[in-house]
Amino acid sequence: MHIHMDWDRAARTGIDEAILCLSKSTPQLAAIVQAARDRGRRLLMTRLEPKAFEALPPAVAAALDYDPESRTAVLGGPIHLAESGVGILAAGTSDAPVALEARRTLAFAGYDAVSILDVGVAGLWRLLDRRDEIAGFRLIIAVAGMEGALFSVVAGLVMAPVIAVPTSVGYGVAAGGGTALNAALASCAPGVTVVNIDNGFGAATAAVKMLRLTELIA
Amino acid sequence: MHIHMDWDRAARTGIDEAILCLSKSTPQLAAIVQAARDRGRRLLMTRLEPKAFEALPPAVAAALDYDPESRTAVLGGPIHLAESGVGILAAGTSDAPVALEARRTLAFAGYDAVSILDVGVAGLWRLLDRRDEIAGFRLIIAVAGMEGALFSVVAGLVMAPVIAVPTSVGYGVAAGGGTALNAALASCAPGVTVVNIDNGFGAATAAVKMLRLTELIA
Amino acid sequence: MHIHMDWDRAARTGIDEAILCLSKSTPQLAAIVQAARDRGRRLLMTRLEPKAFEALPPAVAAALDYDPESRTAVLGGPIHLAESGVGILAAGTSDAPVALEARRTLAFAGYDAVSILDVGVAGLWRLLDRRDEIAGFRLIIAVAGMEGALFSVVAGLVMAPVIAVPTSVGYGVAAGGGTALNAALASCAPGVTVVNIDNGFGAATAAVKMLRLTELIA
Amino acid sequence: MHIHMDWDRAARTGIDEAILCLSKSTPQLAAIVQAARDRGRRLLMTRLEPKAFEALPPAVAAALDYDPESRTAVLGGPIHLAESGVGILAAGTSDAPVALEARRTLAFAGYDAVSILDVGVAGLWRLLDRRDEIAGFRLIIAVAGMEGALFSVVAGLVMAPVIAVPTSVGYGVAAGGGTALNAALASCAPGVTVVNIDNGFGAATAAVKMLRLTELIA
Amino acid sequence: MHIHMDWDRAARTGIDEAILCLSKSTPQLAAIVQAARDRGRRLLMTRLEPKAFEALPPAVAAALDYDPESRTAVLGGPIHLAESGVGILAAGTSDAPVALEARRTLAFAGYDAVSILDVGVAGLWRLLDRRDEIAGFRLIIAVAGMEGALFSVVAGLVMAPVIAVPTSVGYGVAAGGGTALNAALASCAPGVTVVNIDNGFGAATAAVKMLRLTELIA
Amino acid sequence: MHIHMDWDRAARTGIDEAILCLSKSTPQLAAIVQAARDRGRRLLMTRLEPKAFEALPPAVAAALDYDPESRTAVLGGPIHLAESGVGILAAGTSDAPVALEARRTLAFAGYDAVSILDVGVAGLWRLLDRRDEIAGFRLIIAVAGMEGALFSVVAGLVMAPVIAVPTSVGYGVAAGGGTALNAALASCAPGVTVVNIDNGFGAATAAVKMLRLTELIA
Amino acid sequence: MHIHMDWDRAARTGIDEAILCLSKSTPQLAAIVQAARDRGRRLLMTRLEPKAFEALPPAVAAALDYDPESRTAVLGGPIHLAESGVGILAAGTSDAPVALEARRTLAFAGYDAVSILDVGVAGLWRLLDRRDEIAGFRLIIAVAGMEGALFSVVAGLVMAPVIAVPTSVGYGVAAGGGTALNAALASCAPGVTVVNIDNGFGAATAAVKMLRLTELIA
Amino acid sequence: MHIHMDWDRAARTGIDEAILCLSKSTPQLAAIVQAARDRGRRLLMTRLEPKAFEALPPAVAAALDYDPESRTAVLGGPIHLAESGVGILAAGTSDAPVALEARRTLAFAGYDAVSILDVGVAGLWRLLDRRDEIAGFRLIIAVAGMEGALFSVVAGLVMAPVIAVPTSVGYGVAAGGGTALNAALASCAPGVTVVNIDNGFGAATAAVKMLRLTELIA
């Protein structure tokens, strides 16, 4: 089994190695986990579907902290979480798995986050009721599918950088997440940056880079 | 010049004849206006670019009430306007021509309307400051380009039917209006219906049908 | 289980809470139904596939009036239905589930409706034979997939507002419903408004808003 | 100037040489006409914009029968036209140039045709009033842009083969003709075949092949 | 079960009733067959997947002549087949089911046809070796997926009308058949008309209309 | 002239008012500048084409610091620039206008930046030669069109957050910038966030929010 | 079973017959293998999924050298492999099946190749560390999904022709491989040519043609 | 004027510096030419429209060998051309500019080539008549727009590698060249590789890399 990981990534870019499990075979996944264990490395696995997790050799699976809702697994156990000031806002119940992927990725990197779900703009008061709390975040990850109106509304309310994560939640013209993605990119509110559809991991990773920026300053 | 108008449309569908001037030649447009004058009919012309208007024979042009901002012309003069309770909300300054096309179409059909421009969600307070006024409309035509977040926010705030008019305002992924269109169709707020991109005329026509529905009742 | 419903929606927008079940997990759905029951609220569930319904806890399932053809469930039992004057026209047999979703949504809101199926324009006489009945509706919901020609033909025949619901029925260029959607938006007949593909619920909700508009008047 | 025409096309496929002028330079066009004149051949030129025609050398232009509305030119003069039983139906005034391109192509091949314009389905009576005449055509070329509902309605009414020519007339989702094209391909009425957007020439050429099929029989 | 068939279609358009089974439920399909049997009508069913056929009530299934390769079923038994002069050319082995759907549709209408498979242009000699036979057809249905080059090559070789049926055979940019479809529409060879992707039925129906055209003449 | 600016935006979101001039008329632009002058506000204008600038009333134009390469104008004069540690990398000469828009936006907000142009990956040494300088930036704005490979390469080399600005530079499949946009979103390098095509302004605004985040810390 | 293979392909184009198994039925596949065995021909089968292989008659399966990772089967046994100087570079672990399809195709044609996996540009050092080895290849097949940045980076480093194989690895905007495909086509590095998504076979076939070109010279 | 050329490209990749002029300003272009002259370098400029050429300072323009048909300019004068065995085949007259761009690029690199225009497959005999000549080329660049059938037909006839250059010639579904591009990628004939739409330069550059491969061997 050929495995050629980028173990020095953390030193070079500040981000630990993480594996997108989507198109990898069971032997490939098992070999990657084993290689990390052999080196005593921590590892984050994303897009690990329950069936793929269950197909792993028991010894490998046992070494992982697996969460089926976010489809993520962590090798290396929990670490101390620093307060980050990051708020994760999700428009609907169906967006929760992506929001949770972002939260688990932040935790893997050592940062806590506050999640606020079900603040879609169709019930604007749910968002406005918590406006002070939301305005207090240092950094916001906004997660929404369908028409993605949440991104613009939130960005118009706060000082913090807003990272938009469009999701594939929806049907018809919203199927696949393209509408939410384009809405995020075309937002009339300045200061929004965007990651790929359903990419909670990518949003969290970008957030980590921004947080470390503040640490370098201090 | 072959002209075969649908002069009985008003009797059959309640909507007077209107002409989309976009792909018609100057002789075609002139013949249509003349045919309407010969029959003593009123006529609405949409998408009549200034250059196309100026190319018309002077006698034809003189018979028209032309408005360059909305690119509309009316044959037959103003009529008495009834209060309709229709509010036209536009997200940005660039959406004004489409909002104005809707307003001129309503006036052609005998209805007044209230326009509120520059209520894009990036500055949510502009919308919320006028929330009572907006909630008082019987019917709302919402006009927005770019990411079209206005549609969902408005529809979540009011009892009235909301007709969404996506516009082609924007660039990059918003170019052409497809993003705003899809956002309107995928809106998380129930009760929104949608017309074609930049189709202020169509929105107003649908509004007229809804208003006449209430008249039939009373 | 985090559930943050918008229970005040009816008071604010005139539309009771409804749940799109498409991307929600069984625990999420069960918790939502339970929350509604705890509050004594009525609830409409759409896109609830038979398998998802069968996966619900028996006590939850027993509380629901489930209809597999339209994939809808209602919590709270039937209510008195007022005559609405709404006609639901569907082009083909395959469009029936979406037409039925619209009808069940209207019933949930307290309105009856008349359904006329199999009036696709390939057999135009089927539509023309019932032209008087169709012209008598106060409001029409037209449901069609494939090329969506029904929308323009119906809208050219009647005074009533026409809400077009494109469906995903078809194959090749019609797959997914995009062709019918664009045909509805580009209709040469004025006064058509459009909702998302397969969105019978959205069409019915918009219809309810229009119907209540007439009630406010009276 | 390199010119390598397919002068034997008529003998092989029954269709005389025709030139799509769209992307050809003035010297290329002039050389092609000259080559045809040198061989005493007839030639049809399509998509010859007025500016491109005016740029031709006067001697070349003088040899052509140019029609600016259909943007076609014919070298070789008129020939006797046989009655073909072909009807060309166009939905709107803006579709006339494409319908005329089809008619001029049929005439180039020696066939007359009857044109009926402005029979779009929004005013269905315009079509139904002439139903007997339309049912009497042996072959129908239907020309429509926007949502292209004409194709299905006509095909459901007649015995004749229907060749659909979608046009680029329209804006928003109809821009470029893709919606009309897909509507033609997805038609719920059997027996419709389709050519490229704005391709009146192609429809007429296919019609000629079908007509010659009947001549071979007789 | 509501069933509203178009039993007079044959009288009006020359094409017997046929049913697209793609999105219809088992009860719907069974009811349609029963309605046809009650009236003593013949019926063609297309896109009837083996699983859908097997789900039919045994008495219904027994009345049908089902062919799994083309996914078609015929109610009413075989009829005498007239020689039609139609040739069906398919580019590859994978295109055979669509070619067979066309052939079965022709047979349902009473016409025989000659099938020539595996004449894709990558091995041009396979096509050129049978050039005389191909040139002898009165009408050609060409079936091809992937890049659809067959359409242009065949149309450049013959006098007969060519009906192109693009298929969904292929992967990557060819997935779904859109590339073959566009290649057919954009063909540099005049006289090609096109039907929807995988629509062997539609091609055959159009062919029947053309063949009957010749019968009307004679 | 109706002008309803969001003058409190800076207080609420930390970003001064800026105007996208793309679809605004000359009277609209002039009125906006005048309104800002009346209030003594600074103002940034983006996408102000030279022709649009020249069409402004002389008194208005004279008040602006206009830069034709980046198509930006500033009202309110230069302010003191703080060192920001922001590096702006552009792949090619043609990307310079977008890079410059970002730089001018940063300057409008009071931050200096270092620009490094012509570091496209086709000549990887140009990038690697300056690797130390690039690794020293606190924040990177990467600007690239065509295939957008620069985003992934840069993000793999540095600790800093990378904001990707795809540009519309290119032709064929790259026309319009969609390929570069998708490449940025699909980057295999974690930590990249993305803004709309050609949106140098948006990237700079997001950068300002991130920089102010560090200031809040300190 | 109709089978009409192109057995003379090798003589005409230098490429032995190969079969794309994607849309072929089990009887078709079995008949093709049998036909090749009857003629004593070698045969390459691509896109032969494990389930399709297992469905083959045992005698047929036993005659094949099947590799499940690349989904390829070879009839005719191994042949001597010449050193080709071809390097196959793959960006990630998930791209391995496509890279292996290319390698197996080269082996089928008698050429060895060197594979280097996991050289995606997010960890650029993995590529640069082996720069000398990569620069030594006579011909490079580069395999990458997601954003496809590998193509441009490699092509900027070497003298050899680079054949890009985009893969369908990725999600969101990268789903299906279109982003990697467009990135390859729009590459800023000259000298890259491209094959269809996931088409390792096509890249290897093109490589064989180039290699034979050199043999013809020598 | 910042200019940062990749003057060492030839040493590294075997391809001299070339400039895509499409989005560059006149000052940028003039500075690039001047920089090349200062270093005594040869330079190829592509996509240099006549208006852009005429806008160059006279001294700069005078130093260039400009060809308006192919929109290319060469700095450094003609060099000795080696026989390459490359054949450039173009389907139609309108494809000539792209074919010529390829030929001029080959000449810039020191290779002659044979051009054969007007060999589109609609008149297959034009291609077959020259089959021996075509089969004798060592390397083929095939140029075609519209449906791009030429690519598959040629690749099925020859031993040589075929580089496909789709062009933007066509209208309707062929507009922009996407249909020809997809046809090339989906070709049923093995051994075709593809470059971007209208990219005659890229095809020639790839050809040069392949030709030099043979030189390295010899």
Coordinates of N, CA and C in Angstrom, one line a residue, chain H residues 120-214:
Chain H
G120 N -14.1 19.2 -43.9 CA -15.2 18.8 -42.9 C -15.9 17.5 -43.4
V121 N -16.4 16.8 -42.4 CA -17.0 15.5 -42.7 C -18.3 15.5 -43.5
A122 N -18.9 16.7 -43.6 CA -20.2 16.7 -44.4 C -19.9 16.4 -45.8
G123 N -18.7 16.6 -46.3 CA -18.3 16.2 -47.6 C -17.1 15.3 -47.4
L124 N -17.4 14.1 -47.0 CA -16.4 13.1 -46.6 C -15.4 12.8 -47.6
W125 N -15.8 12.9 -48.9 CA -14.9 12.6 -50.0 C -13.7 13.5 -50.0
R126 N -13.9 14.8 -49.5 CA -12.8 15.7 -49.5 C -11.7 15.2 -48.6
L127 N -12.1 14.5 -47.6 CA -11.1 13.9 -46.6 C -10.6 12.6 -47.2
L128 N -11.5 11.8 -47.7 CA -11.0 10.5 -48.1 C -10.1 10.6 -49.4
D129 N -10.4 11.6 -50.2 CA -9.6 11.7 -51.4 C -8.1 12.0 -51.1
R130 N -7.9 12.5 -49.9 CA -6.5 12.8 -49.5 C -6.1 11.9 -48.4
R131 N -6.7 10.7 -48.3 CA -6.4 9.8 -47.2 C -5.0 9.4 -47.1
D132 N -4.4 9.1 -48.3 CA -3.0 8.7 -48.3 C -2.1 9.8 -47.7
E133 N -2.3 11.0 -48.2 CA -1.5 12.1 -47.7 C -1.6 12.3 -46.2
I134 N -2.9 12.2 -45.8 CA -3.2 12.4 -44.4 C -2.5 11.2 -43.5
A135 N -2.6 10.0 -44.1 CA -2.0 8.9 -43.3 C -0.5 9.0 -43.3
G136 N 0.1 9.8 -44.1 CA 1.5 9.9 -44.1 C 2.1 10.9 -43.1
F137 N 1.2 11.7 -42.5 CA 1.7 12.7 -41.5 C 2.2 12.0 -40.3
R138 N 3.2 12.5 -39.7 CA 3.8 12.0 -38.4 C 2.9 12.4 -37.2
L139 N 2.3 13.6 -37.4 CA 1.6 14.2 -36.3 C 0.5 15.1 -36.9
I140 N -0.7 15.0 -36.4 CA -1.8 15.8 -37.0 C -2.4 16.7 -35.9
I141 N -2.6 18.0 -36.4 CA -3.4 18.9 -35.6 C -4.7 19.1 -36.4
A142 N -5.8 18.7 -35.7 CA -7.2 18.8 -36.4 C -7.9 20.0 -35.8
V143 N -8.5 20.8 -36.6 CA -9.1 22.1 -36.2 C -10.6 22.0 -36.7
A144 N -11.5 22.1 -35.7 CA -12.9 22.1 -36.2 C -13.8 22.7 -35.1
G145 N -14.9 23.4 -35.6 CA -15.9 23.9 -34.7 C -17.2 23.2 -34.9
M146 N -18.3 23.8 -34.7 CA -19.6 23.2 -34.8 C -19.7 21.9 -34.0
E147 N -19.9 20.8 -34.7 CA -20.0 19.5 -33.9 C -18.7 18.7 -33.8
G148 N -17.7 19.2 -34.4 CA -16.3 18.6 -34.2 C -16.2 17.1 -34.6
A149 N -17.0 16.7 -35.6 CA -16.9 15.3 -36.0 C -15.6 14.9 -36.6
L150 N -14.9 15.9 -37.1 CA -13.6 15.7 -37.8 C -12.7 14.9 -36.9
F151 N -12.7 15.3 -35.6 CA -11.6 14.7 -34.7 C -11.7 13.2 -34.7
S152 N -12.9 12.6 -34.6 CA -13.1 11.2 -34.5 C -12.8 10.5 -35.8
V153 N -13.3 11.1 -36.9 CA -13.1 10.5 -38.2 C -11.6 10.4 -38.5
V154 N -10.8 11.5 -38.3 CA -9.4 11.5 -38.6 C -8.7 10.5 -37.7
A155 N -9.0 10.5 -36.4 CA -8.3 9.7 -35.5 C -8.5 8.2 -35.8
G156 N -9.6 7.9 -36.4 CA -9.9 6.5 -36.8 C -9.2 6.1 -38.0
L157 N -8.5 7.0 -38.7 CA -7.9 6.7 -40.0 C -6.4 6.6 -40.0
V158 N -5.8 7.1 -38.9 CA -4.3 7.3 -39.0 C -3.6 6.7 -37.8
M159 N -2.3 6.5 -38.0 CA -1.4 6.0 -36.9 C -0.9 7.2 -36.0
A160 N -0.9 8.3 -36.6 CA -0.2 9.5 -35.9 C -1.1 10.0 -34.7
P161 N -0.4 10.6 -33.8 CA -1.1 11.2 -32.7 C -1.9 12.4 -33.3
V162 N -3.1 12.6 -32.7 CA -4.0 13.6 -33.2 C -4.3 14.6 -32.1
I163 N -3.9 15.9 -32.3 CA -4.2 16.9 -31.3 C -5.4 17.7 -31.8
A164 N -6.5 17.7 -31.1 CA -7.7 18.3 -31.5 C -7.8 19.8 -31.0
V165 N -8.1 20.7 -31.9 CA -8.3 22.1 -31.5 C -9.8 22.5 -31.8
P166 N -10.7 22.4 -30.8 CA -12.0 22.9 -31.1 C -12.0 24.4 -31.3
T167 N -12.9 24.8 -32.2 CA -13.0 26.3 -32.4 C -14.4 26.8 -32.0
S168 N -14.4 28.1 -31.9 CA -15.7 28.8 -31.5 C -16.6 29.0 -32.7
V169 N -16.3 28.4 -33.8 CA -17.2 28.6 -35.0 C -18.5 27.9 -34.8
G170 N -19.6 28.6 -35.0 CA -20.9 28.1 -34.9 C -21.9 29.0 -34.2
Y171 N -23.1 28.6 -34.1 CA -24.1 29.4 -33.4 C -25.0 28.4 -32.7
G172 N -26.0 29.0 -31.9 CA -26.9 28.2 -31.2 C -26.1 27.3 -30.2
V173 N -26.4 26.0 -30.2 CA -25.7 25.1 -29.2 C -24.2 25.1 -29.5
A174 N -23.7 25.5 -30.7 CA -22.3 25.4 -31.0 C -21.6 26.7 -30.6
A175 N -22.3 27.7 -30.2 CA -21.7 29.0 -29.9 C -20.7 28.9 -28.8
G176 N -19.5 29.5 -29.1 CA -18.5 29.5 -28.1 C -17.5 28.3 -28.2
G177 N -17.9 27.2 -28.9 CA -17.0 26.1 -29.1 C -17.1 25.0 -28.1
G178 N -18.0 25.1 -27.2 CA -18.2 24.0 -26.2 C -18.6 22.7 -26.7
T179 N -19.4 22.7 -27.8 CA -19.9 21.4 -28.4 C -18.7 20.7 -29.0
A180 N -17.9 21.5 -29.8 CA -16.8 20.9 -30.5 C -15.7 20.4 -29.4
L181 N -15.6 21.1 -28.4 CA -14.6 20.7 -27.3 C -15.1 19.4 -26.7
N182 N -16.3 19.3 -26.3 CA -16.8 18.1 -25.7 C -16.7 16.9 -26.7
A183 N -17.0 17.2 -27.9 CA -16.9 16.1 -28.9 C -15.5 15.6 -29.0
A184 N -14.6 16.5 -28.9 CA -13.2 16.0 -29.0 C -12.8 15.2 -27.8
L185 N -13.3 15.6 -26.6 CA -12.9 14.9 -25.4 C -13.7 13.5 -25.3
A186 N -14.8 13.5 -25.9 CA -15.7 12.3 -25.8 C -15.5 11.4 -27.0
S187 N -14.5 11.7 -27.8 CA -14.3 11.0 -29.1 C -14.2 9.5 -28.9
C188 N -14.9 8.7 -29.8 CA -14.9 7.3 -29.7 C -13.6 6.7 -30.3
A189 N -12.8 7.6 -30.9 CA -11.5 7.1 -31.5 C -10.4 7.3 -30.5
P190 N -9.7 6.3 -30.1 CA -8.6 6.5 -29.1 C -7.4 7.2 -29.7
G191 N -6.7 7.9 -28.7 CA -5.5 8.5 -29.1 C -5.6 10.0 -29.4
V192 N -6.8 10.6 -29.2 CA -7.0 12.0 -29.4 C -6.7 12.8 -28.1
T193 N -5.9 13.8 -28.2 CA -5.7 14.7 -27.0 C -6.2 16.1 -27.5
V194 N -6.5 16.9 -26.5 CA -7.3 18.1 -26.8 C -6.7 19.3 -26.1
V195 N -6.9 20.5 -26.7 CA -6.5 21.7 -26.1 C -7.7 22.7 -26.0
N196 N -7.5 23.8 -25.4 CA -8.6 24.7 -25.2 C -9.2 25.2 -26.5
I197 N -10.4 25.7 -26.5 CA -11.1 26.3 -27.6 C -10.3 27.4 -28.3
D198 N -10.1 27.3 -29.6 CA -9.4 28.3 -30.4 C -7.9 28.3 -30.1
N199 N -7.4 27.3 -29.4 CA -6.0 27.4 -28.9 C -5.0 26.8 -29.9
G200 N -4.9 27.4 -31.1 CA -4.0 26.9 -32.1 C -2.6 26.9 -31.6
F201 N -2.3 28.0 -30.8 CA -0.9 28.1 -30.2 C -0.6 26.9 -29.3
G202 N -1.6 26.5 -28.5 CA -1.3 25.4 -27.5 C -1.1 24.1 -28.2
A203 N -1.9 23.9 -29.3 CA -1.7 22.6 -30.1 C -0.4 22.6 -30.7
A204 N 0.1 23.7 -31.2 CA 1.4 23.7 -31.9 C 2.5 23.5 -30.9
T205 N 2.3 24.1 -29.7 CA 3.3 24.0 -28.7 C 3.4 22.5 -28.2
A206 N 2.3 21.9 -28.0 CA 2.3 20.5 -27.7 C 3.0 19.6 -28.8
A207 N 2.7 20.0 -30.0 CA 3.3 19.3 -31.2 C 4.8 19.5 -31.1
V208 N 5.3 20.7 -30.8 CA 6.7 20.9 -30.7 C 7.4 20.0 -29.7
K209 N 6.7 19.9 -28.5 CA 7.2 19.0 -27.5 C 7.3 17.5 -28.0
M210 N 6.3 17.1 -28.7 CA 6.3 15.8 -29.2 C 7.4 15.6 -30.3
L211 N 7.6 16.6 -31.1 CA 8.6 16.5 -32.2 C 10.0 16.5 -31.5
R212 N 10.2 17.3 -30.5 CA 11.5 17.3 -29.9 C 11.8 16.0 -29.2
L213 N 10.7 15.3 -28.7 CA 10.9 14.0 -28.2 C 11.5 13.1 -29.2
T214 N 11.1 13.1 -30.4 CA 11.7 12.3 -31.4 C 13.2 12.7 -31.7

